[in-house]
């Protein structure tokens, strides 16, 4: 007797289930679970490992299915639960490499779908009924896996069809594969090495099989119906649709239903004043807030978020303190500092991800956390808004690569590049984001209608009469990406005096040949100048504009055209010299 025939439902499938039939069903399931557990133990642990996508560039098969099969209000909570279960399962499967001829088993790589592992109630098919169950909804994943296995010419080792047709599912086309821990499994073996990609985007479950080289695949195999298909002519129903109110499983008055909610979460990093103003307007009292530290209470300006009341607030103090210590040890500049920042930020993101429970449907997230939350599947099936502080990593690194090739002697242009997977994950997450929120003009321009451009918060400053002198301010620090070399060359050519405010990261002799003065009051300053390739927070430029001091900068500094601002192309020393000559020329002179 096979496992499926042992559970063949017979008459109870044609009538509503009873307590006795359910007791018998459960007893049989226990026997079958024990039998499968013994077989798996004898086979040893699964040996599949994960690999990064670049080694598998060719798409072999793809399946897309909607995350929202039932839009009724009564089922909203279970739909959210199903999506959360899919996130957890995809996290376990995404990136697995299946060698040629190796049998892939869904359950052996997912493990038990239990609450202790984060699974929540969703709907599952049991004895012909759609009933609440922790881990419910994973059959959408098995359906998709079966579909790509067929497309990819894999040998189907084990597959069982559903005993009822779930509306909108693959069962109607006979391309379904049901699951029941651990005895009803889906197993298949590819003819070539393949990488499994399992992701959720905003509205769909997306499953792909990828290969390391182009290959011809077999035609899709004919549909093989499992034995349960004989009972599949009727559609499965839930308590919301069957109207069998005297059934012992009936969810009286919806008491067993999760509440159909939609939570919003804000995950923030540094407390930029622009983002604080946005959150004060955008958040609602029932929302959740995740931040590195309670900076307002600890008097830490960097994390001092003052945005009003939230229903729940969480922080990651241990991971944040580790980041602070790591950055101090790494020094002010260099690849070690960048790596330390990236590693520590990933730990903060993972800690704050505990706020992203099943009922969360909208996330506003700091850009620093984005690639890590995306890689672990937390963003799928949700509306995502990104608080952008810098250029997308792929564009930023391409800009630095171009400059490093032009000026190989400027070592700081090439001192760090993020791992490829980080840049790729951020790019995918940004492509799927609903909104990009930033005060940075250059960044906002990259995203068109999706961008919400916030006004820069201008510091308070009294009026000032511009001075036509020979002293200029460089906001620093002296690294090539901030335009230090271009400014040094222009200042030397015009005989200007430079007040450098940042650290001298290019070495103590960087300003040789240029007259410099210690940092101090800006009285007598003709202009504040930053010909940067990259700039995130132009705070000192904003201070100068507020005080009526002319500013010379590039579009990379993120400030839009306005009175007192002269924008020049990055890397254009001639344009910089011309702009400096204009603001430093004596009154009445001709240029």
Coordinates of C-alpha atoms in Angstrom, one line a residue:
X1 CA 0.0 0.0 0.0
X2 CA 1.5 3.4 -1.0
X3 CA 1.5 6.4 1.2
X4 CA -1.1 8.1 -0.9
X5 CA -3.4 5.2 -1.1
X6 CA -3.3 4.9 2.7
X7 CA -4.6 8.4 2.9
X8 CA -7.1 8.0 0.1
X9 CA -10.1 9.7 1.5
X10 CA -13.0 7.7 0.0
X11 CA -16.5 8.7 1.2
X12 CA -15.4 11.4 3.6
X13 CA -14.2 13.4 0.5
X14 CA -17.8 13.4 -0.8
X15 CA -19.3 14.4 2.6
X16 CA -18.1 16.9 5.2
X17 CA -15.4 15.6 7.5
X18 CA -16.3 14.2 11.0
X19 CA -14.3 14.1 14.2
X20 CA -13.9 10.4 13.7
X21 CA -12.7 10.6 10.1
X22 CA -10.3 13.4 11.1
X23 CA -8.9 11.2 14.0
X24 CA -8.3 8.4 11.6
X25 CA -6.7 10.7 9.1
X26 CA -4.3 12.1 11.8
X27 CA -3.4 8.6 12.9
X28 CA -2.5 7.5 9.4
X29 CA -0.4 10.7 9.0
X30 CA 1.6 9.9 12.1
X31 CA 2.5 6.5 10.7
X32 CA 3.5 7.9 7.4
X33 CA 5.6 10.7 8.9
X34 CA 7.5 8.1 11.0
X35 CA 8.1 5.9 7.9
X36 CA 9.4 8.8 5.9
X37 CA 11.6 10.0 8.8
X38 CA 13.3 6.6 8.9
X39 CA 13.9 6.6 5.2
X40 CA 15.4 10.1 5.3
X41 CA 17.6 9.2 8.3
X42 CA 19.0 6.3 6.4
X43 CA 19.7 8.4 3.3
X44 CA 21.8 10.9 5.3
X45 CA 21.7 14.7 5.3
X46 CA 21.1 16.5 2.0
X47 CA 24.3 17.7 0.5
X48 CA 23.2 20.6 -1.7
X49 CA 24.9 24.0 -1.1
X50 CA 24.1 27.6 -2.1
X51 CA 26.0 29.6 -4.8
X52 CA 25.8 33.2 -6.0
X53 CA 23.9 33.9 -9.2
X54 CA 26.8 35.1 -11.5
X55 CA 28.0 31.5 -12.0
X56 CA 24.6 30.6 -13.4
X57 CA 23.7 33.2 -16.0
X58 CA 21.3 31.3 -18.2
X59 CA 17.6 30.9 -17.5
X60 CA 16.2 27.4 -18.0
X61 CA 12.7 27.7 -16.6
X62 CA 10.5 30.2 -14.8
X63 CA 7.2 30.2 -13.0
X64 CA 5.2 33.2 -11.8
X65 CA 2.1 32.9 -9.7
X66 CA 0.1 35.6 -7.9
X67 CA 0.4 36.1 -4.2
X68 CA -3.2 37.2 -3.9
X69 CA -5.4 34.4 -5.0
X70 CA -8.3 35.3 -2.7
X71 CA -9.2 39.0 -2.3
X72 CA -12.1 38.5 0.1
X73 CA -11.8 40.3 3.4
X74 CA -12.5 37.1 5.4
X75 CA -9.4 35.4 3.9
X76 CA -7.1 38.5 4.2
X77 CA -5.3 37.3 7.3
X78 CA -4.7 33.8 5.8
X79 CA -3.4 35.4 2.6
X80 CA -0.9 37.4 4.6
X81 CA 0.1 34.3 6.6
X82 CA 0.6 32.3 3.4
X83 CA 2.9 35.1 2.0
X84 CA 4.9 35.0 5.2
X85 CA 5.3 31.3 4.9
X86 CA 6.5 31.6 1.3
X87 CA 9.1 34.2 2.4
X88 CA 10.6 31.8 5.0
X89 CA 10.6 28.9 2.6
X90 CA 12.1 30.9 -0.3
X91 CA 14.9 32.0 2.1
X92 CA 15.8 28.4 2.6
X93 CA 15.7 27.4 -1.0
X94 CA 17.0 30.4 -2.9
X95 CA 20.5 29.8 -4.3
X96 CA 20.6 26.0 -3.9
X97 CA 22.7 24.3 -6.5
X98 CA 21.4 20.9 -7.7
X99 CA 24.1 18.8 -9.4
X100 CA 23.1 16.7 -12.4
X101 CA 21.3 13.5 -11.3
X102 CA 21.0 14.6 -7.7
X103 CA 17.5 14.3 -6.2
X104 CA 16.1 17.5 -4.8
X105 CA 13.5 17.1 -2.0
X106 CA 11.3 20.0 -0.9
X107 CA 10.9 18.8 2.6
X108 CA 14.5 17.8 3.2
X109 CA 15.6 21.3 2.4
X110 CA 12.7 23.3 4.0
X111 CA 12.5 21.3 7.2
X112 CA 9.3 21.2 9.4
X113 CA 6.9 24.2 8.8
X114 CA 6.4 25.0 12.5
X115 CA 5.8 28.1 14.5
X116 CA 9.2 27.9 16.2
X117 CA 10.8 28.5 12.8
X118 CA 8.6 31.5 12.0
X119 CA 5.8 29.9 10.1
X120 CA 2.3 31.3 10.8
X121 CA -1.3 30.1 10.0
X122 CA -2.4 30.0 6.4
X123 CA -4.8 27.8 4.5
X124 CA -4.0 24.2 3.6
X125 CA -6.1 21.5 1.9
X126 CA -7.1 18.7 4.3
X127 CA -9.8 16.1 3.8
X128 CA -11.2 18.2 1.0
X129 CA -11.4 21.4 3.0
X130 CA -9.3 24.5 3.1
X131 CA -8.4 24.7 6.8
X132 CA -6.2 26.9 8.9
X133 CA -2.7 25.4 9.5
X134 CA 0.7 26.7 10.6
X135 CA 2.8 26.7 7.4
X136 CA -0.3 26.7 5.2
X137 CA 0.1 27.9 1.6
X138 CA 3.4 26.2 0.8
X139 CA 1.6 24.2 -2.0
X140 CA 1.9 27.4 -4.1
X141 CA 5.7 26.9 -3.8
X142 CA 5.5 23.2 -4.7
X143 CA 3.3 23.9 -7.6
X144 CA 5.8 26.4 -9.0
X145 CA 8.7 24.0 -8.3
X146 CA 6.9 21.2 -10.2
X147 CA 6.2 23.6 -13.1
X148 CA 9.9 24.6 -13.5
X149 CA 11.0 21.0 -13.1
X150 CA 8.9 20.1 -16.0
X151 CA 10.1 23.0 -18.1
X152 CA 13.7 22.2 -17.3
X153 CA 13.4 18.6 -18.4
X154 CA 14.0 17.2 -14.9
X155 CA 13.2 13.6 -13.9
X156 CA 10.2 13.6 -11.5
X157 CA 10.9 11.2 -8.7
X158 CA 7.9 12.0 -6.5
X159 CA 4.9 14.1 -7.1
X160 CA 1.3 14.1 -5.8
X161 CA -1.6 16.1 -7.1
X162 CA -4.2 17.8 -4.9
X163 CA -7.4 16.0 -4.0
X164 CA -9.4 19.1 -4.8
X165 CA -8.9 21.9 -7.3
X166 CA -8.0 25.1 -5.5
X167 CA -9.5 28.0 -7.5
X168 CA -6.7 30.0 -9.3
X169 CA -4.1 27.3 -8.6
X170 CA -2.1 25.1 -11.0
X171 CA -4.3 22.2 -10.2
X172 CA -6.9 23.3 -12.8
X173 CA -4.2 22.7 -15.5
X174 CA -2.9 19.5 -13.9
X175 CA 0.5 21.0 -13.1
X176 CA 0.2 21.0 -9.4
X177 CA 2.2 19.2 -6.6
X178 CA 0.8 19.0 -3.1
X179 CA 2.8 18.8 0.1
X180 CA 2.1 17.4 3.6
X181 CA 5.0 17.3 6.1
X182 CA 6.9 15.1 5.7
X183 CA 5.4 12.2 3.9
X184 CA 3.8 13.9 0.8
X185 CA 6.9 15.4 -0.9
X186 CA 8.0 16.8 -4.3
X187 CA 11.3 15.4 -5.5
X188 CA 13.0 15.7 -8.9
X189 CA 16.4 15.3 -10.4
X190 CA 17.9 17.6 -13.2
X191 CA 19.9 16.2 -16.1
X192 CA 22.4 19.1 -15.7
X193 CA 23.6 21.2 -12.8
X194 CA 21.1 23.9 -12.0
X195 CA 20.7 26.7 -9.5
X196 CA 17.3 27.3 -7.9
X197 CA 16.1 30.9 -7.5
X198 CA 13.1 31.4 -5.2
X199 CA 11.9 35.0 -4.6
X200 CA 8.8 37.0 -3.9
X201 CA 8.4 40.3 -5.8
X202 CA 5.6 42.8 -5.0
X203 CA 2.7 40.7 -6.3
X204 CA 4.1 37.3 -7.3
X205 CA 6.0 34.2 -6.3
X206 CA 8.9 33.8 -8.8
X207 CA 10.7 30.5 -9.2
X208 CA 13.5 30.0 -11.7
X209 CA 16.0 27.3 -12.6
X210 CA 19.4 28.7 -13.9
X211 CA 22.2 26.9 -15.6
X212 CA 26.0 27.7 -15.9
X213 CA 25.9 27.4 -19.7
X214 CA 23.4 27.5 -22.5
X215 CA 21.8 24.1 -23.1
X216 CA 18.9 22.6 -24.9
X217 CA 16.2 21.2 -22.6
X218 CA 13.8 18.5 -23.3
X219 CA 10.2 19.4 -24.2
X220 CA 8.0 19.8 -21.2
X221 CA 6.9 16.4 -20.0
X222 CA 3.2 15.4 -20.3
X223 CA 1.3 16.0 -17.2
X224 CA 1.4 13.0 -14.9
X225 CA -1.7 13.0 -12.7
X226 CA -1.3 11.7 -9.2
X227 CA -3.8 9.2 -7.7
X228 CA -5.6 12.0 -5.8
X229 CA -6.6 13.6 -9.0
X230 CA -9.5 11.2 -9.3
X231 CA -11.2 13.1 -6.5
X232 CA -10.3 16.5 -7.9
X233 CA -13.4 17.4 -9.9
X234 CA -14.8 19.5 -7.1
X235 CA -13.3 22.8 -6.0
X236 CA -11.9 23.0 -2.5
X237 CA -13.8 25.3 -0.2
X238 CA -13.1 27.2 3.1
X239 CA -15.5 28.0 5.9
X240 CA -16.1 31.3 4.2
X241 CA -17.6 29.6 1.1
X242 CA -18.9 26.2 2.0
X243 CA -21.9 27.2 4.3
X244 CA -21.7 23.9 6.2
X245 CA -22.3 25.6 9.5
X246 CA -23.0 22.3 11.4
X247 CA -19.5 20.9 10.5
X248 CA -17.3 20.5 13.5
X249 CA -14.6 22.5 11.8
X250 CA -16.8 25.5 11.0
X251 CA -15.2 28.8 12.1
X252 CA -18.1 30.2 13.9
X253 CA -18.4 34.0 13.4
X254 CA -14.9 34.1 12.0
X255 CA -13.5 33.5 15.5
X256 CA -10.7 31.3 14.2
X257 CA -9.7 33.7 11.5
X258 CA -6.7 36.0 11.8
X259 CA -7.7 39.6 11.7
X260 CA -7.3 41.0 8.2
X261 CA -4.8 43.8 9.0
X262 CA -2.1 45.7 7.1
X263 CA 0.7 47.0 9.3
X264 CA 3.3 49.6 8.3
X265 CA 6.9 49.5 9.5
X266 CA 9.6 52.1 9.3
X267 CA 13.2 50.9 9.5
X268 CA 15.6 53.8 9.8
X269 CA 19.3 54.4 10.2
X270 CA 20.9 57.8 10.6
X271 CA 18.6 60.6 11.7
X272 CA 18.7 63.0 8.8
X273 CA 16.5 66.0 9.5
X274 CA 14.8 65.6 6.1
X275 CA 13.7 62.0 6.9
X276 CA 12.6 63.0 10.4
X277 CA 10.3 65.6 8.9
X278 CA 9.0 63.1 6.5
X279 CA 8.3 60.5 9.1
X280 CA 6.5 63.0 11.4
X281 CA 4.0 63.6 8.5
X282 CA 3.8 60.0 7.1
X283 CA 3.5 57.7 10.1
X284 CA 0.4 56.7 12.0
X285 CA 0.2 55.8 15.7
X286 CA -0.4 52.2 14.9
X287 CA 2.8 51.9 12.9
X288 CA 6.1 50.3 14.1
X289 CA 9.6 51.9 14.1
X290 CA 12.9 50.1 14.0
X291 CA 16.1 52.1 14.7
X292 CA 19.7 51.3 15.6
X293 CA 19.6 53.0 19.0
X294 CA 17.3 55.2 21.0
X295 CA 19.5 58.1 20.3
X296 CA 17.1 60.7 21.7
X297 CA 17.2 59.1 25.1
X298 CA 20.9 58.4 25.0
X299 CA 21.7 61.9 23.5
X300 CA 23.4 60.5 20.4
X301 CA 22.7 62.9 17.6
X302 CA 23.3 60.4 14.9
X303 CA 20.3 58.3 16.0
X304 CA 18.2 61.0 17.7
X305 CA 14.9 60.3 15.9
X306 CA 12.2 62.7 17.0
X307 CA 9.2 61.6 15.0
X308 CA 6.3 61.1 17.4
X309 CA 4.6 58.1 18.8
X310 CA 4.6 54.6 17.4
X311 CA 2.7 51.5 18.5
X312 CA 5.9 49.6 18.8
X313 CA 9.6 50.6 18.7
X314 CA 12.6 48.2 18.5
X315 CA 16.3 48.8 18.3
X316 CA 19.5 46.9 17.8
X317 CA 21.9 48.3 20.4
X318 CA 24.4 45.4 20.5
X319 CA 24.8 45.4 16.7
X320 CA 25.0 49.2 16.6
X321 CA 27.6 49.4 19.3
X322 CA 29.6 46.7 17.4
X323 CA 29.4 48.9 14.3
X324 CA 30.7 51.9 16.2
X325 CA 33.6 50.0 17.7
X326 CA 34.5 48.4 14.3
X327 CA 34.6 51.8 12.6
X328 CA 36.8 53.3 15.2
X329 CA 39.3 50.4 14.9
X330 CA 39.2 50.6 11.1
X331 CA 40.4 54.3 10.9
X332 CA 39.0 57.3 9.0
X333 CA 39.5 56.0 5.5
X334 CA 40.1 52.9 3.5
X335 CA 38.7 49.5 2.4
X336 CA 38.8 48.1 6.0
X337 CA 36.4 50.9 7.2
X338 CA 34.0 50.2 4.3
X339 CA 33.9 46.5 4.9
X340 CA 33.4 47.0 8.6
X341 CA 30.5 49.3 8.0
X342 CA 28.9 46.9 5.6
X343 CA 29.2 43.9 7.9
X344 CA 27.9 45.7 10.9
X345 CA 25.0 47.3 9.0
X346 CA 23.9 43.8 7.9
X347 CA 23.7 42.7 11.5
X348 CA 21.5 45.7 12.4
X349 CA 19.2 45.0 9.5
X350 CA 18.8 41.3 10.5
X351 CA 18.0 42.4 14.1
X352 CA 15.4 44.9 13.1
X353 CA 13.8 42.4 10.7
X354 CA 12.0 40.9 13.7
X355 CA 9.4 43.7 13.2
X356 CA 8.5 42.3 9.8
X357 CA 5.7 39.9 10.9
X358 CA 3.1 38.4 8.6
X359 CA 0.6 41.3 8.9
X360 CA 3.2 43.9 7.6
X361 CA 2.2 45.0 4.1
X362 CA 4.3 48.2 3.8
X363 CA 7.9 48.9 4.7
X364 CA 9.8 52.2 4.6
X365 CA 13.4 51.2 4.8
X366 CA 16.8 52.9 5.0
X367 CA 19.0 52.3 1.9
X368 CA 21.8 50.9 4.1
X369 CA 19.6 47.9 5.1
X370 CA 18.1 47.3 1.6
X371 CA 20.4 44.6 0.1
X372 CA 20.4 42.5 3.3
X373 CA 16.6 42.5 3.8
X374 CA 16.1 41.8 0.1
X375 CA 18.5 38.9 0.0
X376 CA 16.7 37.3 3.0
X377 CA 13.3 37.7 1.3
X378 CA 11.7 40.2 3.7
X379 CA 10.6 42.7 1.1
X380 CA 8.6 40.3 -1.2
X381 CA 4.8 40.7 -1.3
X382 CA 5.0 44.2 0.4
X383 CA 4.9 47.8 -0.7
X384 CA 8.5 49.1 -0.3
X385 CA 9.7 52.7 0.0
X386 CA 13.4 53.5 0.3
X387 CA 15.0 56.3 2.2
X388 CA 17.9 57.0 -0.2
X389 CA 21.1 58.6 1.1
X390 CA 23.5 57.9 -1.7
X391 CA 23.7 56.8 -5.3
X392 CA 22.7 53.2 -6.1
X393 CA 25.8 51.1 -5.5
X394 CA 26.2 50.0 -9.1
X395 CA 26.2 53.6 -10.4
X396 CA 28.4 54.8 -7.5
X397 CA 31.0 52.1 -8.1
X398 CA 31.0 52.7 -11.9
X399 CA 31.6 56.4 -11.4
X400 CA 34.5 55.7 -9.1
X401 CA 35.9 53.1 -11.5
X402 CA 35.9 55.6 -14.3
X403 CA 37.6 58.2 -12.2
X404 CA 40.2 55.7 -10.9
X405 CA 41.0 54.7 -14.5
X406 CA 41.5 58.4 -15.4
X407 CA 43.6 59.2 -12.3
X408 CA 45.3 55.9 -11.2
X409 CA 47.6 57.8 -8.8
X410 CA 44.6 58.8 -6.6
X411 CA 44.4 55.6 -4.6
X412 CA 41.3 56.5 -2.6
X413 CA 39.2 56.3 -5.8
X414 CA 39.7 52.5 -5.9
X415 CA 40.1 51.5 -2.3
X416 CA 36.8 49.6 -1.8
X417 CA 34.1 47.9 -3.9
X418 CA 31.2 46.1 -2.3
X419 CA 30.8 42.4 -2.9
X420 CA 28.9 41.8 -6.2
X421 CA 25.9 40.2 -4.5
X422 CA 25.4 43.3 -2.4
X423 CA 25.3 45.6 -5.4
X424 CA 23.1 43.2 -7.3
X425 CA 20.7 42.8 -4.4
X426 CA 20.4 46.5 -3.9
X427 CA 19.8 47.0 -7.7
X428 CA 17.0 44.4 -7.7
X429 CA 15.4 45.9 -4.6
X430 CA 15.5 49.4 -6.0
X431 CA 14.0 48.2 -9.3
X432 CA 11.0 46.7 -7.4
X433 CA 10.5 49.6 -4.9
X434 CA 7.3 51.6 -5.1
X435 CA 8.8 54.9 -3.9
X436 CA 12.2 56.5 -3.6
X437 CA 12.4 59.1 -0.8
X438 CA 15.4 61.5 -0.8
X439 CA 16.3 65.2 -0.5
X440 CA 19.2 64.5 -3.0
X441 CA 18.4 66.1 -6.3
X442 CA 20.7 63.8 -8.4
X443 CA 19.4 60.7 -6.8
X444 CA 15.7 61.8 -7.2
X445 CA 16.3 62.4 -10.9
X446 CA 17.3 58.8 -11.4
X447 CA 13.9 57.5 -10.4
X448 CA 11.4 59.7 -12.3
X449 CA 7.8 59.5 -11.1
X450 CA 8.7 57.0 -8.3
X451 CA 10.8 59.6 -6.5
X452 CA 9.6 61.8 -3.7
X453 CA 12.1 64.6 -3.4
X454 CA 12.2 66.2 0.1
X455 CA 13.4 69.7 0.7
X456 CA 16.8 70.0 2.3
X457 CA 16.5 71.3 5.9
X458 CA 18.3 74.6 5.8
X459 CA 20.2 75.6 9.0
X460 CA 19.4 78.9 10.7
X461 CA 21.8 81.6 9.7
X462 CA 21.7 85.4 9.6
X463 CA 22.2 87.5 6.5
X464 CA 25.7 88.0 5.3
X465 CA 27.2 90.4 2.7
X466 CA 29.3 88.4 0.2
X467 CA 33.1 89.1 0.4
X468 CA 35.3 89.3 -2.7
X469 CA 38.4 88.0 -1.1
X470 CA 41.1 85.3 -1.8
X471 CA 40.0 82.8 0.8
X472 CA 37.7 79.8 0.1
X473 CA 36.5 76.9 2.2
X474 CA 36.8 73.3 1.2
X475 CA 34.3 71.2 3.3
X476 CA 36.6 68.2 3.0
X477 CA 37.8 65.6 3.8
X478 CA 40.8 65.5 1.5
X479 CA 39.9 62.5 -0.6
X480 CA 39.6 62.3 -4.4
X481 CA 35.9 61.5 -4.5
X482 CA 35.2 64.8 -2.7
X483 CA 37.1 66.8 -5.3
X484 CA 40.1 67.7 -3.2
X485 CA 42.6 67.2 -6.0
X486 CA 40.7 69.4 -8.4
X487 CA 40.3 72.2 -5.8
X488 CA 44.0 72.0 -4.9
X489 CA 45.0 72.4 -8.5
X490 CA 42.6 75.3 -9.1
X491 CA 43.6 77.1 -5.9
X492 CA 47.3 76.8 -6.8
X493 CA 46.6 78.2 -10.3
X494 CA 44.7 81.2 -8.9
X495 CA 46.9 81.8 -5.8
X496 CA 43.9 81.3 -3.4
X497 CA 43.9 80.6 0.3
X498 CA 42.1 77.4 1.4
X499 CA 40.4 76.7 4.7
X500 CA 40.1 72.9 4.8
X501 CA 37.5 71.7 7.3
X502 CA 37.9 67.9 6.9
X503 CA 40.6 65.4 7.9
X504 CA 43.7 65.2 5.6
X505 CA 43.2 61.7 4.5
X506 CA 45.5 61.9 1.5
X507 CA 48.5 62.6 3.7
X508 CA 50.0 65.6 5.6
X509 CA 51.6 67.1 2.4
X510 CA 48.5 67.1 0.4
X511 CA 48.2 70.9 0.3
X512 CA 51.8 71.5 -0.6
X513 CA 52.0 74.6 -2.9
X514 CA 48.7 76.1 -1.6
X515 CA 48.3 78.6 1.2
X516 CA 46.1 77.1 3.9
X517 CA 44.6 78.5 7.1
X518 CA 43.2 76.6 10.1
X519 CA 39.5 75.9 10.3
X520 CA 37.7 78.7 12.0
X521 CA 35.1 81.4 11.5
X522 CA 33.9 82.0 7.9
X523 CA 34.3 85.7 8.0
X524 CA 36.1 86.9 5.0
X525 CA 35.4 83.8 3.0
X526 CA 34.6 84.4 -0.7
X527 CA 33.0 80.9 -1.4
X528 CA 32.5 77.4 -0.1
X529 CA 33.7 75.0 -2.8
X530 CA 33.1 71.2 -3.3
X531 CA 33.7 69.9 -6.8
X532 CA 32.8 66.3 -5.6
X533 CA 32.3 63.2 -7.6
X534 CA 30.2 61.8 -4.8
X535 CA 28.5 63.5 -1.9
X536 CA 25.7 62.3 0.4
X537 CA 25.1 65.1 2.9
X538 CA 26.0 68.6 1.7
X539 CA 25.4 70.1 5.2
X540 CA 28.2 72.6 5.0
X541 CA 27.1 73.7 1.6
X542 CA 23.6 74.3 2.9
X543 CA 25.0 76.3 5.8
X544 CA 26.9 78.5 3.4
X545 CA 23.8 79.1 1.2
X546 CA 21.8 79.9 4.3
X547 CA 24.4 82.5 5.3
X548 CA 24.5 84.1 1.8
X549 CA 28.0 82.7 1.0
X550 CA 28.4 81.7 -2.7
X551 CA 28.7 77.9 -3.2
X552 CA 30.5 76.2 -6.1
X553 CA 29.6 72.5 -6.4
X554 CA 28.8 69.7 -8.8
X555 CA 25.4 68.1 -9.3
X556 CA 26.8 65.1 -7.3
X557 CA 26.3 67.2 -4.1
X558 CA 22.6 66.9 -4.5
X559 CA 21.5 70.5 -4.3
X560 CA 19.2 71.8 -7.0
X561 CA 19.8 75.1 -8.9
X562 CA 19.1 78.1 -6.7
X563 CA 20.5 81.6 -6.1
X564 CA 24.0 81.6 -4.8
X565 CA 24.8 78.2 -6.2
X566 CA 27.1 77.7 -9.2
X567 CA 27.0 74.1 -10.5
X568 CA 30.0 72.8 -12.6
X569 CA 30.6 69.4 -14.2
X570 CA 32.6 67.0 -12.0
X571 CA 36.2 66.6 -13.0
X572 CA 36.2 69.8 -15.1
X573 CA 39.2 71.8 -13.6
X574 CA 38.8 74.5 -16.2
X575 CA 35.2 75.1 -15.3
X576 CA 36.2 75.2 -11.6
X577 CA 39.0 77.7 -12.2
X578 CA 36.6 79.9 -14.1
X579 CA 33.9 79.8 -11.4
X580 CA 36.5 80.5 -8.7
X581 CA 38.0 83.4 -10.6
X582 CA 34.5 84.9 -10.8
X583 CA 33.7 84.8 -7.1
X584 CA 37.2 85.8 -5.9
X585 CA 37.8 88.7 -8.4
X586 CA 37.9 92.2 -6.7
X587 CA 34.8 94.2 -7.0
X588 CA 34.8 96.3 -10.2
X589 CA 37.4 94.1 -11.9
X590 CA 36.8 92.7 -15.3
X591 CA 37.0 89.0 -16.0

